Amino acid sequence: MLRNGGNMVKAIFMDYTGTIIQEKGADLEMIVSRIWKNSRLETAKETVRYWWNLIKMMEEKSYGDAFLTEDEIVDRLLERLGREKGLVDDFAELHKLFQRFWMYAPIFDDVKEFFEKCSLPIYVITNNGVCYVQECLEQNGLEAAGIISGEMVRAYKPHKEVFDHALKISGCAAREVIHIGDSVVSDVNGASAAGITPVLIDRKAEVQCTDYKVIHRLMEAFKYLECI
């Protein structure tokens, strides 16, 4: 156990997309290229922005009885692209590319070192399905103490139910963990709502804020545990 502001930290919670895996890679490039070229979207940048906005909107609405898995959301969005932007493509093939992206996107270059040197159990908190995250971890030789998905509680981050479930699985109190993630809305706000200390990872050094802890590489998180 390590100390964080007077509390004994027993575990680290960590976001998946944008924190462990990069939002890039051959599969994602193929997805963007095919949607852009086979629809009325004018640029690759517009394609990414359109898709991302719809994803966040649908995740926000996906809660409780109205919950949709990420796979179901992808299917809905591809259908919507067909209706609204004239997308003509093999939707099943595009869906498989999304699944490949979730599993085989490149990890950030500081992830493996952090997993190897961290003496605390790491729990991955994700909106993606457990099977996809598990495949990524295995492919990269990473071992997590647990993977907590939004599907388990029928809610996505930043809903506190996801973080509460992670606390239950880890056996830790909120004061005994920190959560590392790259999104202010999903990770910082979500963890804070559950009483967990948030740490924002800002690898591009774009954030100017003193309201919460900010790091630029994962190894910097250790300074909040007083272990370096």
mmCIF file of C-alpha atoms in Angstrom:
data_model
loop_
_atom_site.group_PDB
_atom_site.id
_atom_site.type_symbol
_atom_site.label_atom_id
_atom_site.label_comp_id
_atom_site.label_asym_id
_atom_site.label_seq_id
_atom_site.Cartn_x
_atom_site.Cartn_y
_atom_site.Cartn_z
ATOM 1 C CA MET A 1 0.000 0.000 0.000
ATOM 2 C CA LEU A 2 1.115 3.557 -0.716
ATOM 3 C CA ARG A 3 0.134 6.857 0.823
ATOM 4 C CA ASN A 4 -1.913 9.558 -0.925
ATOM 5 C CA GLY A 5 -2.567 12.710 1.069
ATOM 6 C CA GLY A 6 -2.733 10.840 4.357
ATOM 7 C CA ASN A 7 -4.759 7.916 3.006
ATOM 8 C CA MET A 8 -3.356 4.498 2.267
ATOM 9 C CA VAL A 9 -3.836 3.809 -1.438
ATOM 10 C CA LYS A 10 -4.601 0.169 -2.105
ATOM 11 C CA ALA A 11 -5.386 0.176 -5.846
ATOM 12 C CA ILE A 12 -5.270 2.220 -9.024
ATOM 13 C CA PHE A 13 -8.240 2.589 -11.358
ATOM 14 C CA MET A 14 -7.362 3.370 -14.974
ATOM 15 C CA ASP A 15 -9.314 4.405 -18.054
ATOM 16 C CA TYR A 16 -8.890 2.369 -21.256
ATOM 17 C CA THR A 17 -9.373 4.329 -24.514
ATOM 18 C CA GLY A 18 -7.157 7.397 -24.579
ATOM 19 C CA THR A 19 -5.215 6.305 -21.500
ATOM 20 C CA ILE A 20 -4.056 2.756 -22.261
ATOM 21 C CA ILE A 21 -4.796 2.531 -25.989
ATOM 22 C CA GLN A 22 -4.300 5.312 -28.498
ATOM 23 C CA GLU A 23 -7.142 6.517 -30.684
ATOM 24 C CA LYS A 24 -5.239 5.594 -33.829
ATOM 25 C CA GLY A 25 -3.993 2.593 -35.784
ATOM 26 C CA ALA A 26 -4.620 0.874 -39.110
ATOM 27 C CA ASP A 27 -8.133 -0.296 -38.227
ATOM 28 C CA LEU A 28 -9.312 3.153 -37.173
ATOM 29 C CA GLU A 29 -7.721 4.746 -40.244
ATOM 30 C CA MET A 30 -9.605 2.276 -42.440
ATOM 31 C CA ILE A 31 -12.891 3.027 -40.663
ATOM 32 C CA VAL A 32 -12.517 6.784 -41.126
ATOM 33 C CA SER A 33 -11.406 6.429 -44.736
ATOM 34 C CA ARG A 34 -14.294 4.167 -45.724
ATOM 35 C CA ILE A 35 -16.974 6.221 -43.991
ATOM 36 C CA TRP A 36 -15.613 9.453 -45.462
ATOM 37 C CA LYS A 37 -15.228 8.163 -49.024
ATOM 38 C CA ASN A 38 -18.522 6.255 -49.076
ATOM 39 C CA SER A 39 -20.730 8.981 -47.624
ATOM 40 C CA ARG A 40 -21.510 12.659 -48.101
ATOM 41 C CA LEU A 41 -19.077 13.690 -45.363
ATOM 42 C CA GLU A 42 -16.555 16.022 -46.961
ATOM 43 C CA THR A 43 -13.338 15.411 -45.011
ATOM 44 C CA ALA A 44 -11.738 12.869 -42.718
ATOM 45 C CA LYS A 45 -11.739 15.479 -39.946
ATOM 46 C CA GLU A 46 -15.476 16.043 -40.338
ATOM 47 C CA THR A 47 -15.998 12.269 -40.261
ATOM 48 C CA VAL A 48 -14.149 11.897 -36.964
ATOM 49 C CA ARG A 49 -15.960 14.841 -35.419
ATOM 50 C CA TYR A 50 -19.397 13.603 -36.580
ATOM 51 C CA TRP A 51 -18.811 10.077 -35.279
ATOM 52 C CA TRP A 52 -17.321 11.174 -31.958
ATOM 53 C CA ASN A 53 -20.185 13.576 -31.221
ATOM 54 C CA LEU A 54 -22.768 10.883 -31.910
ATOM 55 C CA ILE A 55 -20.905 8.327 -29.791
ATOM 56 C CA LYS A 56 -20.806 10.643 -26.778
ATOM 57 C CA MET A 57 -24.463 11.584 -27.222
ATOM 58 C CA MET A 58 -25.596 7.955 -27.386
ATOM 59 C CA GLU A 59 -23.437 6.918 -24.453
ATOM 60 C CA GLU A 60 -24.943 9.730 -22.399
ATOM 61 C CA LYS A 61 -28.480 8.565 -23.210
ATOM 62 C CA SER A 62 -27.618 4.896 -22.709
ATOM 63 C CA TYR A 63 -28.586 4.229 -19.102
ATOM 64 C CA GLY A 64 -30.632 1.677 -17.182
ATOM 65 C CA ASP A 65 -33.491 0.242 -19.240
ATOM 66 C CA ALA A 66 -32.317 2.309 -22.235
ATOM 67 C CA PHE A 67 -28.771 0.929 -22.065
ATOM 68 C CA LEU A 68 -27.029 -0.082 -25.296
ATOM 69 C CA THR A 69 -23.708 -1.896 -25.485
ATOM 70 C CA GLU A 70 -20.888 -0.333 -27.498
ATOM 71 C CA ASP A 71 -21.527 -2.932 -30.204
ATOM 72 C CA GLU A 72 -25.192 -1.939 -30.346
ATOM 73 C CA ILE A 73 -24.245 1.741 -30.444
ATOM 74 C CA VAL A 74 -21.927 1.133 -33.414
ATOM 75 C CA ASP A 75 -24.744 -0.595 -35.308
ATOM 76 C CA ARG A 76 -27.153 2.273 -34.569
ATOM 77 C CA LEU A 77 -24.644 4.880 -35.666
ATOM 78 C CA LEU A 78 -23.802 3.105 -38.920
ATOM 79 C CA GLU A 79 -27.513 2.953 -39.708
ATOM 80 C CA ARG A 80 -27.812 6.650 -38.906
ATOM 81 C CA LEU A 81 -24.887 7.441 -41.179
ATOM 82 C CA GLY A 82 -26.699 5.617 -43.944
ATOM 83 C CA ARG A 83 -29.864 7.667 -43.412
ATOM 84 C CA GLU A 84 -28.330 11.076 -42.748
ATOM 85 C CA LYS A 85 -25.070 11.033 -44.711
ATOM 86 C CA GLY A 86 -25.793 8.467 -47.425
ATOM 87 C CA LEU A 87 -23.185 5.962 -46.242
ATOM 88 C CA VAL A 88 -23.083 2.953 -48.554
ATOM 89 C CA ASP A 89 -20.754 0.230 -47.311
ATOM 90 C CA ASP A 90 -20.678 -3.208 -45.742
ATOM 91 C CA PHE A 91 -21.811 -2.361 -42.199
ATOM 92 C CA ALA A 92 -20.837 -5.789 -40.861
ATOM 93 C CA GLU A 93 -17.268 -5.281 -42.099
ATOM 94 C CA LEU A 94 -17.109 -1.819 -40.580
ATOM 95 C CA HIS A 95 -18.360 -3.199 -37.273
ATOM 96 C CA LYS A 96 -15.588 -5.815 -37.275
ATOM 97 C CA LEU A 97 -13.047 -3.044 -37.857
ATOM 98 C CA PHE A 98 -14.366 -1.264 -34.771
ATOM 99 C CA GLN A 99 -13.975 -4.448 -32.756
ATOM 100 C CA ARG A 100 -10.413 -4.814 -34.031
ATOM 101 C CA PHE A 101 -9.682 -1.217 -33.058
ATOM 102 C CA TRP A 102 -10.932 -1.850 -29.503
ATOM 103 C CA MET A 103 -8.595 -4.857 -29.235
ATOM 104 C CA TYR A 104 -5.537 -4.024 -31.323
ATOM 105 C CA ALA A 105 -5.090 -0.245 -31.266
ATOM 106 C CA PRO A 106 -1.503 0.612 -30.240
ATOM 107 C CA ILE A 107 -0.924 1.242 -26.552
ATOM 108 C CA PHE A 108 0.859 4.382 -25.379
ATOM 109 C CA ASP A 109 4.604 4.002 -24.894
ATOM 110 C CA ASP A 110 4.443 4.589 -21.138
ATOM 111 C CA VAL A 111 1.789 1.975 -20.379
ATOM 112 C CA LYS A 112 3.891 -1.164 -20.190
ATOM 113 C CA GLU A 113 6.488 0.408 -17.906
ATOM 114 C CA PHE A 114 3.778 1.672 -15.595
ATOM 115 C CA PHE A 115 2.115 -1.733 -15.323
ATOM 116 C CA GLU A 116 5.477 -3.393 -14.684
ATOM 117 C CA LYS A 117 6.623 -0.955 -11.992
ATOM 118 C CA CYS A 118 3.338 -0.366 -10.208
ATOM 119 C CA SER A 119 3.202 -2.398 -6.995
ATOM 120 C CA LEU A 120 -0.540 -1.838 -6.586
ATOM 121 C CA PRO A 121 -3.325 -3.744 -8.344
ATOM 122 C CA ILE A 122 -4.596 -1.928 -11.444
ATOM 123 C CA TYR A 123 -8.285 -2.075 -12.363
ATOM 124 C CA VAL A 124 -9.293 -0.972 -15.862
ATOM 125 C CA ILE A 125 -12.526 1.063 -15.973
ATOM 126 C CA THR A 126 -13.985 1.118 -19.482
ATOM 127 C CA ASN A 127 -17.027 1.754 -21.644
ATOM 128 C CA ASN A 128 -15.883 -1.083 -23.907
ATOM 129 C CA GLY A 129 -16.763 -4.737 -23.491
ATOM 130 C CA VAL A 130 -14.579 -6.801 -21.185
ATOM 131 C CA CYS A 131 -13.628 -9.283 -23.925
ATOM 132 C CA TYR A 132 -12.089 -6.555 -26.083
ATOM 133 C CA VAL A 133 -10.067 -5.047 -23.261
ATOM 134 C CA GLN A 134 -8.903 -8.461 -22.097
ATOM 135 C CA GLU A 135 -7.637 -9.294 -25.587
ATOM 136 C CA CYS A 136 -5.683 -6.040 -25.719
ATOM 137 C CA LEU A 137 -4.088 -6.661 -22.331
ATOM 138 C CA GLU A 138 -3.098 -10.200 -23.261
ATOM 139 C CA GLN A 139 -1.660 -9.116 -26.617
ATOM 140 C CA ASN A 140 0.514 -6.532 -24.892
ATOM 141 C CA GLY A 141 1.591 -8.629 -21.927
ATOM 142 C CA LEU A 142 -0.329 -6.494 -19.436
ATOM 143 C CA GLU A 143 -2.046 -7.892 -16.361
ATOM 144 C CA ALA A 144 -4.916 -6.134 -14.630
ATOM 145 C CA ALA A 145 -6.495 -7.115 -11.341
ATOM 146 C CA GLY A 146 -9.892 -6.598 -12.934
ATOM 147 C CA ILE A 147 -11.795 -5.022 -15.819
ATOM 148 C CA ILE A 148 -14.956 -3.094 -15.014
ATOM 149 C CA SER A 149 -17.216 -2.322 -17.972
ATOM 150 C CA GLY A 150 -20.241 -0.070 -18.278
ATOM 151 C CA GLU A 151 -22.198 -3.142 -19.358
ATOM 152 C CA MET A 152 -21.936 -4.502 -15.817
ATOM 153 C CA VAL A 153 -24.069 -1.682 -14.413
ATOM 154 C CA ARG A 154 -25.911 -0.592 -17.590
ATOM 155 C CA ALA A 155 -24.336 2.851 -17.446
ATOM 156 C CA TYR A 156 -21.316 4.543 -18.963
ATOM 157 C CA LYS A 157 -18.832 6.943 -17.453
ATOM 158 C CA PRO A 158 -19.206 9.555 -16.010
ATOM 159 C CA HIS A 159 -22.144 7.874 -14.188
ATOM 160 C CA LYS A 160 -20.884 7.057 -10.704
ATOM 161 C CA GLU A 161 -22.375 3.559 -10.849
ATOM 162 C CA VAL A 162 -19.388 2.414 -12.920
ATOM 163 C CA PHE A 163 -16.926 3.664 -10.320
ATOM 164 C CA ASP A 164 -19.010 2.374 -7.416
ATOM 165 C CA HIS A 165 -18.977 -1.078 -9.007
ATOM 166 C CA ALA A 166 -15.210 -0.893 -9.420
ATOM 167 C CA LEU A 167 -14.886 -0.076 -5.715
ATOM 168 C CA LYS A 168 -17.047 -3.072 -4.868
ATOM 169 C CA ILE A 169 -14.982 -5.414 -7.034
ATOM 170 C CA SER A 170 -11.676 -4.076 -5.710
ATOM 171 C CA GLY A 171 -12.822 -4.178 -2.098
ATOM 172 C CA CYS A 172 -11.519 -0.651 -1.613
ATOM 173 C CA ALA A 173 -13.067 2.489 -0.187
ATOM 174 C CA ALA A 174 -13.128 5.561 -2.431
ATOM 175 C CA ARG A 175 -10.360 7.228 -0.388
ATOM 176 C CA GLU A 176 -8.119 4.199 -0.978
ATOM 177 C CA VAL A 177 -7.836 4.504 -4.785
ATOM 178 C CA ILE A 178 -6.937 7.042 -7.451
ATOM 179 C CA HIS A 179 -8.398 7.034 -10.958
ATOM 180 C CA ILE A 180 -6.233 7.926 -13.970
ATOM 181 C CA GLY A 181 -7.934 8.978 -17.198
ATOM 182 C CA ASP A 182 -7.635 11.369 -20.125
ATOM 183 C CA SER A 183 -11.133 12.907 -20.093
ATOM 184 C CA VAL A 184 -12.263 15.670 -17.761
ATOM 185 C CA VAL A 185 -15.935 14.785 -18.255
ATOM 186 C CA SER A 186 -15.770 10.978 -18.174
ATOM 187 C CA ASP A 187 -12.828 10.407 -15.866
ATOM 188 C CA VAL A 188 -12.278 13.428 -13.639
ATOM 189 C CA ASN A 189 -15.952 14.244 -13.109
ATOM 190 C CA GLY A 190 -17.019 10.610 -12.908
ATOM 191 C CA ALA A 191 -14.384 9.629 -10.360
ATOM 192 C CA SER A 192 -15.029 12.765 -8.322
ATOM 193 C CA ALA A 193 -18.747 11.996 -8.164
ATOM 194 C CA ALA A 194 -17.865 8.658 -6.559
ATOM 195 C CA GLY A 195 -15.514 10.302 -4.051
ATOM 196 C CA ILE A 196 -12.392 8.994 -5.813
ATOM 197 C CA THR A 197 -9.300 11.156 -6.297
ATOM 198 C CA PRO A 198 -9.003 11.826 -10.054
ATOM 199 C CA VAL A 199 -5.731 12.199 -11.926
ATOM 200 C CA LEU A 200 -5.972 13.597 -15.456
ATOM 201 C CA ILE A 201 -3.349 12.370 -17.902
ATOM 202 C CA ASP A 202 -2.643 15.113 -20.417
ATOM 203 C CA ARG A 203 0.106 13.748 -22.652
ATOM 204 C CA LYS A 204 -0.060 16.740 -25.020
ATOM 205 C CA ALA A 205 0.235 19.270 -22.186
ATOM 206 C CA GLU A 206 -2.876 21.126 -23.340
ATOM 207 C CA VAL A 207 -4.719 21.508 -20.042
ATOM 208 C CA GLN A 208 -4.284 24.541 -17.812
ATOM 209 C CA CYS A 209 -5.997 23.713 -14.526
ATOM 210 C CA THR A 210 -5.340 23.664 -10.804
ATOM 211 C CA ASP A 211 -8.636 22.100 -9.752
ATOM 212 C CA TYR A 212 -7.359 18.531 -9.991
ATOM 213 C CA LYS A 213 -4.134 16.584 -10.352
ATOM 214 C CA VAL A 214 -2.612 16.569 -13.846
ATOM 215 C CA ILE A 215 0.190 14.373 -15.191
ATOM 216 C CA HIS A 216 1.827 14.172 -18.613
ATOM 217 C CA ARG A 217 3.096 10.587 -18.425
ATOM 218 C CA LEU A 218 1.796 7.658 -16.402
ATOM 219 C CA MET A 219 4.968 7.335 -14.343
ATOM 220 C CA GLU A 220 4.264 10.791 -12.901
ATOM 221 C CA ALA A 221 1.258 9.334 -11.082
ATOM 222 C CA PHE A 222 3.623 7.780 -8.562
ATOM 223 C CA LYS A 223 4.379 11.194 -7.088
ATOM 224 C CA TYR A 224 0.841 11.286 -5.760
ATOM 225 C CA LEU A 225 1.522 8.001 -3.979
ATOM 226 C CA GLU A 226 4.816 9.157 -2.488
ATOM 227 C CA CYS A 227 6.679 6.202 -3.954
ATOM 228 C CA ILE A 228 9.202 8.209 -5.993
#
